[in-house]
Amino acid sequence: MPSPLGASPLAQRDFRLLFGGSSISAIGDQFTLVALPWLVLKLTGSPAALGLVLATMALPRAAFMLIGGAVVDRLSPRRVLLAARGVNALLVSLLAALVLGGAIQMWLVYALALGIGLATAFAYPAGSAILPQLVPPTQLRAANALFMAMRQLSMLVGPALAGLLISTGAHGVHVGVADATGLGLAFAIDALSFVFSLVSLVLIRVHGDHHPRPRDGGVLANVGAGIRAVWADLPLRAFVLYAAVVSVFVGGPIQVGLPMLANTRLDLGATALGILMTANGGGMLVGSMLSGLAAKLVRNRLGLMVLGIDSVAGLVLAALAFDHSTLTGAALLATTGMLGGIAQVTIVSWIQQRVAPEMMGRTMSLLMFTFMGLGPLSAAVAGSLLKLISLPTLFAGAGLALTAIALSCMVSPALRSIGTPLRVPDAA
C-alpha cells in the first residue's frame, strides 16, 4: 500500500470508494431513521409500539454482534459488509414497496425491523474492520476522523431532508397510514442509497479476500478466542471494561434523560430535542477535526487524555440538571460532543493499530457490544429510576459518576499506558 508519510487517506483508491459509497448510504440511513418512527406512530399512535419496534432492532443487533465479529474474521470484512448491506437494501426496498402499495401492517414492521437489526449486527464490525485494510497505520486517525465527520454531517443534513420529503409527500391516507407517499419515498431513497455503497464495495480490492486466514474451529470457538485475546491484552482489556462501566452508569441515563428534558423543562418541546441532538452532532464534527492536533499534543498518553476528557465531560453533563433553556442545553451538549469526538477518533485509531488484522472484527464487535448491548439495559433501568428520583438528580448523578469514574481510573497503570501500538498475539 505505497503512500507517502502523512498523505491523505483520500489518496488511496479503495478508501475513496468506501468513503464515497458510505457517505451516500449514511445520508440515506437518516431517511429511514426519521421515517420508521413516524410510520409506527401513524399506524398505531402508540409510543409503546414505537419502543417495541426499536427494541426489536436493537436487541438482536446486540445479541449477534460478537458472532458478527467472528464471521468477519473468518471470511472477509468486505464480503460480510457487502452481504449485510445487500440484505438491508432488500429489506428497506420491501418496506418502501409495502408503504407505497398501501399493504403495510404492524407485524410486517416488526419482522422487517428484526431483519434490519440482525443485518447491522454483521455490518457494524465489518465496517470497523475493513478500514485498517485500506489505509496504512499512519493514516488511520485521519481516516477515522473523515468517517466521523461524514456521519455527523449526514445527521445534520439527512433528518431535515427526510422531514421535508415526508411532509411534502403527504397525500391522504392509505390503509390507515397518513403521509404514506412521503414515507414510502423516504424508504425508497434509503434503498437507493444502498446501491452506491454496494457498487463501491464490489469495486474495492482487499488483500484478505484472496489470502483468507485458516478457519480454526467453529464460530462460537472463534468468539471465545477473540474474548481471550482481548483479555490477554491488559491495556485493551482495561479500556473495554472502562467503556462498559461508563455505558452502564452514564449512557443509559443520558439516553432517557434528554427526551425527558426537552419534553418537561425546555421551552421548545420536541423541537428542542432536535436542537440538542444537532448541537451534539455538530460538536462531534468539530471534535473529529481537532483529534489530530490532540493526538500530537498528548503523543502516547492517549489513556490520560481520554480520562481527562471524560472527567470534564461529566461535569458538563451534570450541569444539565440546572438547565431550563434550549440554548444553554445546546451549548452544553455541543461541548460534550466535541470532547467525545476527540476521544472517539483517537481511541478507535489506537485499537485499529494495536490489534492484529485477523482479530479486528472480534475486537471491534466486543467494543461495540459494551455500548449497544449494555446501553439499552441501562436505559431501561434509568427509565424506572425516574419514577423514584427527579430528572435533575438523574443528570447530576450520571455526570458526577462519569467524572468520579474517570478520575479514579487515572491511577490504573493499564489505562494510563494506552497509546502505544502493539499487535496482540495470534489466536485461533
XYZ file of N, CA, C and O in Angstrom, residues 66-175:
440
model
N -21.221 -10.106 18.634
C -19.981 -10.867 18.798
C -19.855 -11.944 17.730
O -18.760 -12.197 17.215
N -20.965 -12.592 17.388
C -20.934 -13.573 16.314
C -20.590 -12.893 14.990
O -19.823 -13.422 14.176
N -21.136 -11.710 14.780
C -20.811 -10.961 13.568
C -19.331 -10.677 13.456
O -18.737 -10.802 12.381
N -18.702 -10.317 14.575
C -17.263 -10.063 14.553
C -16.467 -11.312 14.205
O -15.479 -11.250 13.462
N -16.904 -12.469 14.730
C -16.201 -13.722 14.414
C -16.352 -14.079 12.940
O -15.402 -14.541 12.297
N -17.548 -13.865 12.394
C -17.773 -14.156 10.977
C -16.916 -13.246 10.102
O -16.353 -13.677 9.083
N -16.768 -11.990 10.496
C -15.910 -11.060 9.753
C -14.479 -11.577 9.693
O -13.828 -11.556 8.640
N -13.971 -12.064 10.827
C -12.597 -12.558 10.858
C -12.439 -13.872 10.100
O -11.372 -14.161 9.560
N -13.480 -14.694 10.046
C -13.404 -15.969 9.335
C -13.462 -15.769 7.822
O -12.841 -16.502 7.064
N -14.209 -14.796 7.388
C -14.399 -14.571 5.949
C -13.568 -13.383 5.495
O -12.382 -13.474 5.266
N -14.205 -12.224 5.412
C -13.544 -11.001 4.964
C -14.437 -9.835 5.311
O -15.659 -9.908 5.123
N -13.889 -8.730 5.861
C -14.741 -7.579 6.165
C -15.515 -7.083 4.954
O -16.697 -6.732 5.074
N -14.870 -7.063 3.793
C -15.568 -6.565 2.599
C -16.733 -7.468 2.226
O -17.828 -6.995 1.910
N -16.506 -8.774 2.233
C -17.567 -9.696 1.837
C -18.737 -9.664 2.812
O -19.904 -9.686 2.404
N -18.447 -9.621 4.109
C -19.515 -9.577 5.109
C -20.283 -8.261 5.005
O -21.513 -8.238 5.084
N -19.555 -7.152 4.823
C -20.210 -5.854 4.694
C -21.071 -5.802 3.441
O -22.187 -5.260 3.460
N -20.592 -6.388 2.358
C -21.366 -6.436 1.116
C -22.660 -7.221 1.320
O -23.740 -6.783 0.897
N -22.566 -8.374 1.979
C -23.755 -9.196 2.212
C -24.730 -8.501 3.157
O -25.947 -8.484 2.907
N -24.216 -7.904 4.245
C -25.092 -7.268 5.230
C -25.816 -6.066 4.631
O -27.035 -5.892 4.839
N -25.097 -5.245 3.891
C -25.757 -4.082 3.282
C -26.694 -4.501 2.159
O -27.694 -3.837 1.902
N -26.390 -5.621 1.487
C -27.311 -6.135 0.487
C -28.625 -6.558 1.106
O -29.716 -6.285 0.567
N -28.557 -7.225 2.266
C -29.777 -7.618 2.978
C -30.545 -6.385 3.431
O -31.784 -6.312 3.291
N -29.848 -5.404 3.964
C -30.517 -4.161 4.380
C -31.213 -3.481 3.205
O -32.330 -2.968 3.337
N -30.546 -3.460 2.061
C -31.139 -2.846 0.869
C -32.432 -3.557 0.479
O -33.442 -2.902 0.155
N -32.453 -4.872 0.520
C -33.662 -5.636 0.177
C -34.788 -5.364 1.162
O -35.953 -5.182 0.772
N -34.459 -5.331 2.456
C -35.492 -5.124 3.477
C -36.093 -3.722 3.389
O -37.317 -3.552 3.495
N -35.252 -2.716 3.199
C -35.767 -1.345 3.103
C -36.561 -1.163 1.808
O -37.576 -0.458 1.782
N -36.122 -1.813 0.722
C -36.887 -1.753 -0.531
C -38.268 -2.373 -0.357
O -39.266 -1.836 -0.851
N -38.317 -3.498 0.360
C -39.611 -4.138 0.622
C -40.496 -3.240 1.467
O -41.710 -3.121 1.215
N -39.903 -2.578 2.444
C -40.668 -1.656 3.288
C -41.228 -0.508 2.459
O -42.402 -0.118 2.611
N -40.425 0.036 1.561
C -40.896 1.125 0.694
C -42.051 0.655 -0.178
O -43.066 1.362 -0.323
N -41.930 -0.546 -0.765
C -42.979 -1.061 -1.641
C -44.270 -1.294 -0.870
O -45.377 -0.992 -1.363
N -44.177 -1.822 0.347
C -45.383 -2.082 1.151
C -46.085 -0.786 1.539
O -47.322 -0.699 1.518
N -45.317 0.224 1.886
C -45.918 1.501 2.280
C -46.559 2.182 1.076
O -47.711 2.645 1.142
N -45.838 2.257 -0.031
C -46.392 2.893 -1.229
C -47.578 2.113 -1.786
O -48.511 2.704 -2.363
N -47.574 0.783 -1.600
C -48.686 -0.039 -2.083
C -49.853 -0.120 -1.130
O -50.857 -0.788 -1.427
N -49.741 0.517 0.043
C -50.844 0.506 0.997
C -51.051 -0.836 1.675
O -52.132 -1.114 2.192
N -50.001 -1.696 1.706
C -50.148 -3.042 2.270
C -49.390 -3.205 3.582
O -49.305 -4.322 4.103
N -48.854 -2.131 4.131
C -48.049 -2.252 5.337
C -48.925 -2.526 6.552
O -50.012 -1.967 6.699
N -48.465 -3.424 7.414
C -49.125 -3.741 8.674
C -48.065 -3.834 9.755
O -46.879 -4.027 9.474
N -48.490 -3.737 11.014
C -47.518 -3.686 12.096
C -46.698 -4.963 12.211
O -45.504 -4.912 12.518
N -47.284 -6.126 11.956
C -46.494 -7.357 12.075
C -45.375 -7.383 11.033
O -44.296 -7.927 11.289
N -45.627 -6.774 9.888
C -44.579 -6.667 8.871
C -43.482 -5.696 9.314
O -42.292 -5.926 9.053
N -43.874 -4.626 9.991
C -42.884 -3.675 10.501
C -41.970 -4.363 11.514
O -40.748 -4.197 11.482
N -42.560 -5.158 12.407
C -41.754 -5.880 13.401
C -40.796 -6.854 12.716
O -39.616 -6.960 13.087
N -41.298 -7.581 11.721
C -40.457 -8.565 11.025
C -39.301 -7.891 10.294
O -38.148 -8.359 10.352
N -39.583 -6.787 9.612
C -38.533 -6.081 8.884
C -37.532 -5.436 9.848
O -36.322 -5.412 9.575
N -38.024 -4.912 10.981
C -37.132 -4.330 11.982
C -36.185 -5.389 12.543
O -34.995 -5.131 12.759
N -36.707 -6.595 12.749
C -35.869 -7.695 13.234
C -34.768 -8.018 12.221
O -33.599 -8.198 12.581
N -35.134 -8.084 10.945
C -34.151 -8.377 9.909
C -33.092 -7.301 9.790
O -31.895 -7.602 9.634
N -33.503 -6.042 9.883
C -32.549 -4.939 9.802
C -31.579 -4.986 10.982
O -30.373 -4.769 10.838
N -32.106 -5.283 12.179
C -31.244 -5.383 13.352
C -30.217 -6.490 13.225
O -29.043 -6.313 13.576
N -30.632 -7.648 12.695
C -29.703 -8.761 12.508
C -28.626 -8.407 11.488
O -27.440 -8.730 11.670
N -29.011 -7.754 10.402
C -28.035 -7.392 9.369
C -27.000 -6.406 9.893
O -25.799 -6.531 9.605
N -27.439 -5.445 10.684
C -26.488 -4.452 11.207
C -25.541 -5.061 12.237
O -24.447 -4.526 12.464
N -25.929 -6.181 12.864
C -25.024 -6.864 13.785
C -23.767 -7.345 13.067
O -22.710 -7.489 13.684
N -23.875 -7.606 11.780
C -22.724 -8.023 10.983
C -22.072 -6.826 10.282
O -20.863 -6.806 10.066
N -22.885 -5.834 9.928
C -22.361 -4.678 9.196
C -21.445 -3.815 10.068
O -20.416 -3.324 9.591
N -21.788 -3.626 11.335
C -21.005 -2.737 12.185
C -19.570 -3.220 12.393
O -18.618 -2.460 12.170
N -19.355 -4.469 12.844
C -17.947 -4.900 12.987
C -17.211 -4.982 11.663
O -16.006 -4.721 11.597
N -17.923 -5.320 10.582
C -17.274 -5.381 9.267
C -16.813 -3.995 8.830
O -15.712 -3.825 8.290
N -17.645 -2.986 9.061
C -17.284 -1.624 8.682
C -16.074 -1.110 9.435
O -15.247 -0.373 8.890
N -15.947 -1.495 10.716
C -14.782 -1.059 11.503
C -13.533 -1.837 11.150
O -12.422 -1.315 11.226
N -13.699 -3.119 10.757
C -12.541 -3.966 10.482
C -11.948 -3.734 9.102
O -10.769 -4.029 8.877
N -12.724 -3.209 8.162
C -12.223 -3.059 6.797
C -11.258 -1.882 6.661
O -10.351 -1.898 5.830
N -11.419 -0.873 7.504
C -10.634 0.348 7.340
C -9.124 0.109 7.446
O -8.361 0.611 6.611
N -8.637 -0.673 8.443
C -7.179 -0.899 8.511
C -6.621 -1.656 7.313
O -5.399 -1.682 7.124
N -7.473 -2.288 6.513
C -7.007 -2.987 5.321
C -6.904 -2.069 4.106
O -6.371 -2.475 3.071
N -7.401 -0.852 4.229
C -7.434 0.059 3.087
C -6.426 1.191 3.174
O -6.081 1.783 2.157
N -5.982 1.527 4.390
C -5.035 2.634 4.551
C -3.894 2.189 5.455
O -4.055 1.283 6.281
N -2.709 2.810 5.331
C -1.582 2.482 6.212
C -1.886 2.911 7.646
O -2.745 3.775 7.878
N -1.190 2.324 8.639
C -1.428 2.698 10.039
C -1.271 4.191 10.307
O -1.989 4.744 11.141
N -0.360 4.841 9.596
C -0.144 6.274 9.836
C -1.330 7.130 9.410
O -1.430 8.295 9.805
N -2.239 6.567 8.617
C -3.382 7.337 8.126
C -4.696 6.945 8.800
O -5.752 7.472 8.451
N -4.641 6.024 9.773
C -5.877 5.550 10.396
C -6.610 6.662 11.147
O -7.834 6.751 11.081
N -5.863 7.491 11.869
C -6.535 8.553 12.610
C -7.252 9.509 11.673
O -8.403 9.879 11.895
N -6.589 9.905 10.580
C -7.213 10.801 9.613
C -8.410 10.127 8.941
O -9.442 10.766 8.702
N -8.301 8.827 8.662
C -9.409 8.107 8.028
C -10.610 8.024 8.959
O -11.760 8.251 8.546
N -10.370 7.722 10.241
C -11.474 7.676 11.208
C -12.104 9.052 11.398
O -13.327 9.174 11.562
N -11.282 10.093 11.388
C -11.812 11.451 11.521
C -12.714 11.799 10.346
O -13.766 12.415 10.514
N -12.309 11.398 9.142
C -13.139 11.657 7.966
C -14.479 10.936 8.074
O -15.539 11.506 7.759
N -14.454 9.687 8.531
C -15.704 8.940 8.653
C -16.601 9.520 9.736
O -17.821 9.596 9.569
N -16.029 9.936 10.862
C -16.855 10.537 11.901
C -17.452 11.859 11.409
O -18.632 12.141 11.647
N -16.654 12.659 10.725
C -17.163 13.918 10.186
C -18.294 13.662 9.200
O -19.314 14.360 9.205
N -18.124 12.639 8.365
C -19.161 12.307 7.400
C -20.445 11.886 8.103
O -21.554 12.300 7.721
N -20.325 11.065 9.151
C -21.519 10.612 9.874
C -22.237 11.785 10.531
O -23.477 11.856 10.522
N -21.472 12.700 11.122
C -22.112 13.842 11.777
C -22.782 14.760 10.757
O -23.873 15.288 11.002
N -22.140 14.959 9.607
C -22.760 15.779 8.563
C -24.047 15.137 8.059
O -25.043 15.822 7.807
N -24.053 13.808 7.939
C -25.272 13.124 7.494
C -26.392 13.303 8.518
O -27.568 13.419 8.151
N -26.031 13.355 9.811
C -27.035 13.556 10.854
C -27.547 14.986 10.883
O -28.663 15.251 11.356
N -26.750 15.902 10.375
C -27.197 17.299 10.297
C -28.091 17.538 9.085
O -29.073 18.281 9.155
N -27.755 16.883 7.963
C -28.455 17.141 6.702
C -29.620 16.180 6.482
O -30.724 16.585 6.089
N -29.390 14.893 6.750
C -30.366 13.865 6.420
C -31.734 14.043 7.050
O -32.761 14.004 6.346
N -31.835 14.218 8.388
C -33.154 14.342 9.008
C -33.977 15.512 8.473
O -35.202 15.399 8.307
N -33.319 16.638 8.197
C -34.060 17.786 7.663
C -34.641 17.473 6.289
O -35.804 17.788 6.001
N -33.836 16.843 5.423
C -34.330 16.467 4.092
C -35.449 15.433 4.194
O -36.442 15.501 3.457
N -35.295 14.483 5.122
C -36.322 13.450 5.284
C -37.638 14.058 5.757
O -38.716 13.714 5.258
N -37.549 14.946 6.739
C -38.765 15.587 7.238
C -39.472 16.389 6.161
O -40.705 16.374 6.054
N -38.682 17.093 5.345
C -39.271 17.874 4.246
C -39.950 16.961 3.238
O -41.065 17.243 2.781
N -39.316 15.857 2.896
C -39.889 14.927 1.932
C -41.180 14.312 2.454
O -42.181 14.222 1.731
N -41.192 13.899 3.708
C -42.382 13.269 4.277
C -43.545 14.246 4.328
O -44.683 13.900 4.002
N -43.263 15.476 4.718
C -44.347 16.461 4.831
C -44.874 16.884 3.468
O -46.084 17.036 3.287
N -43.989 17.059 2.484
C -44.447 17.472 1.156
C -45.050 16.315 0.375
O -45.813 16.529 -0.575
N -44.727 15.069 0.778
C -45.274 13.910 0.088
C -46.511 13.352 0.729
O -46.925 12.228 0.417
N -47.113 14.087 1.645
C -48.328 13.617 2.320
C -49.520 13.776 1.388
O -49.891 14.883 1.034
N -50.122 12.656 1.030
C -51.295 12.680 0.148
C -52.336 11.703 0.671
O -52.414 10.551 0.256
N -53.076 12.138 1.657
C -54.192 11.322 2.113
C -53.753 10.152 2.970
O -52.676 10.105 3.532
N -54.647 9.169 3.071
C -54.470 8.025 3.949
C -54.576 6.744 3.141
O -55.463 6.585 2.313
N -53.631 5.809 3.379
C -53.651 4.512 2.717
C -53.657 3.435 3.802
O -52.676 3.252 4.509
N -54.748 2.723 3.936
C -54.894 1.665 4.927
C -54.504 2.192 6.312
O -53.727 1.604 7.041
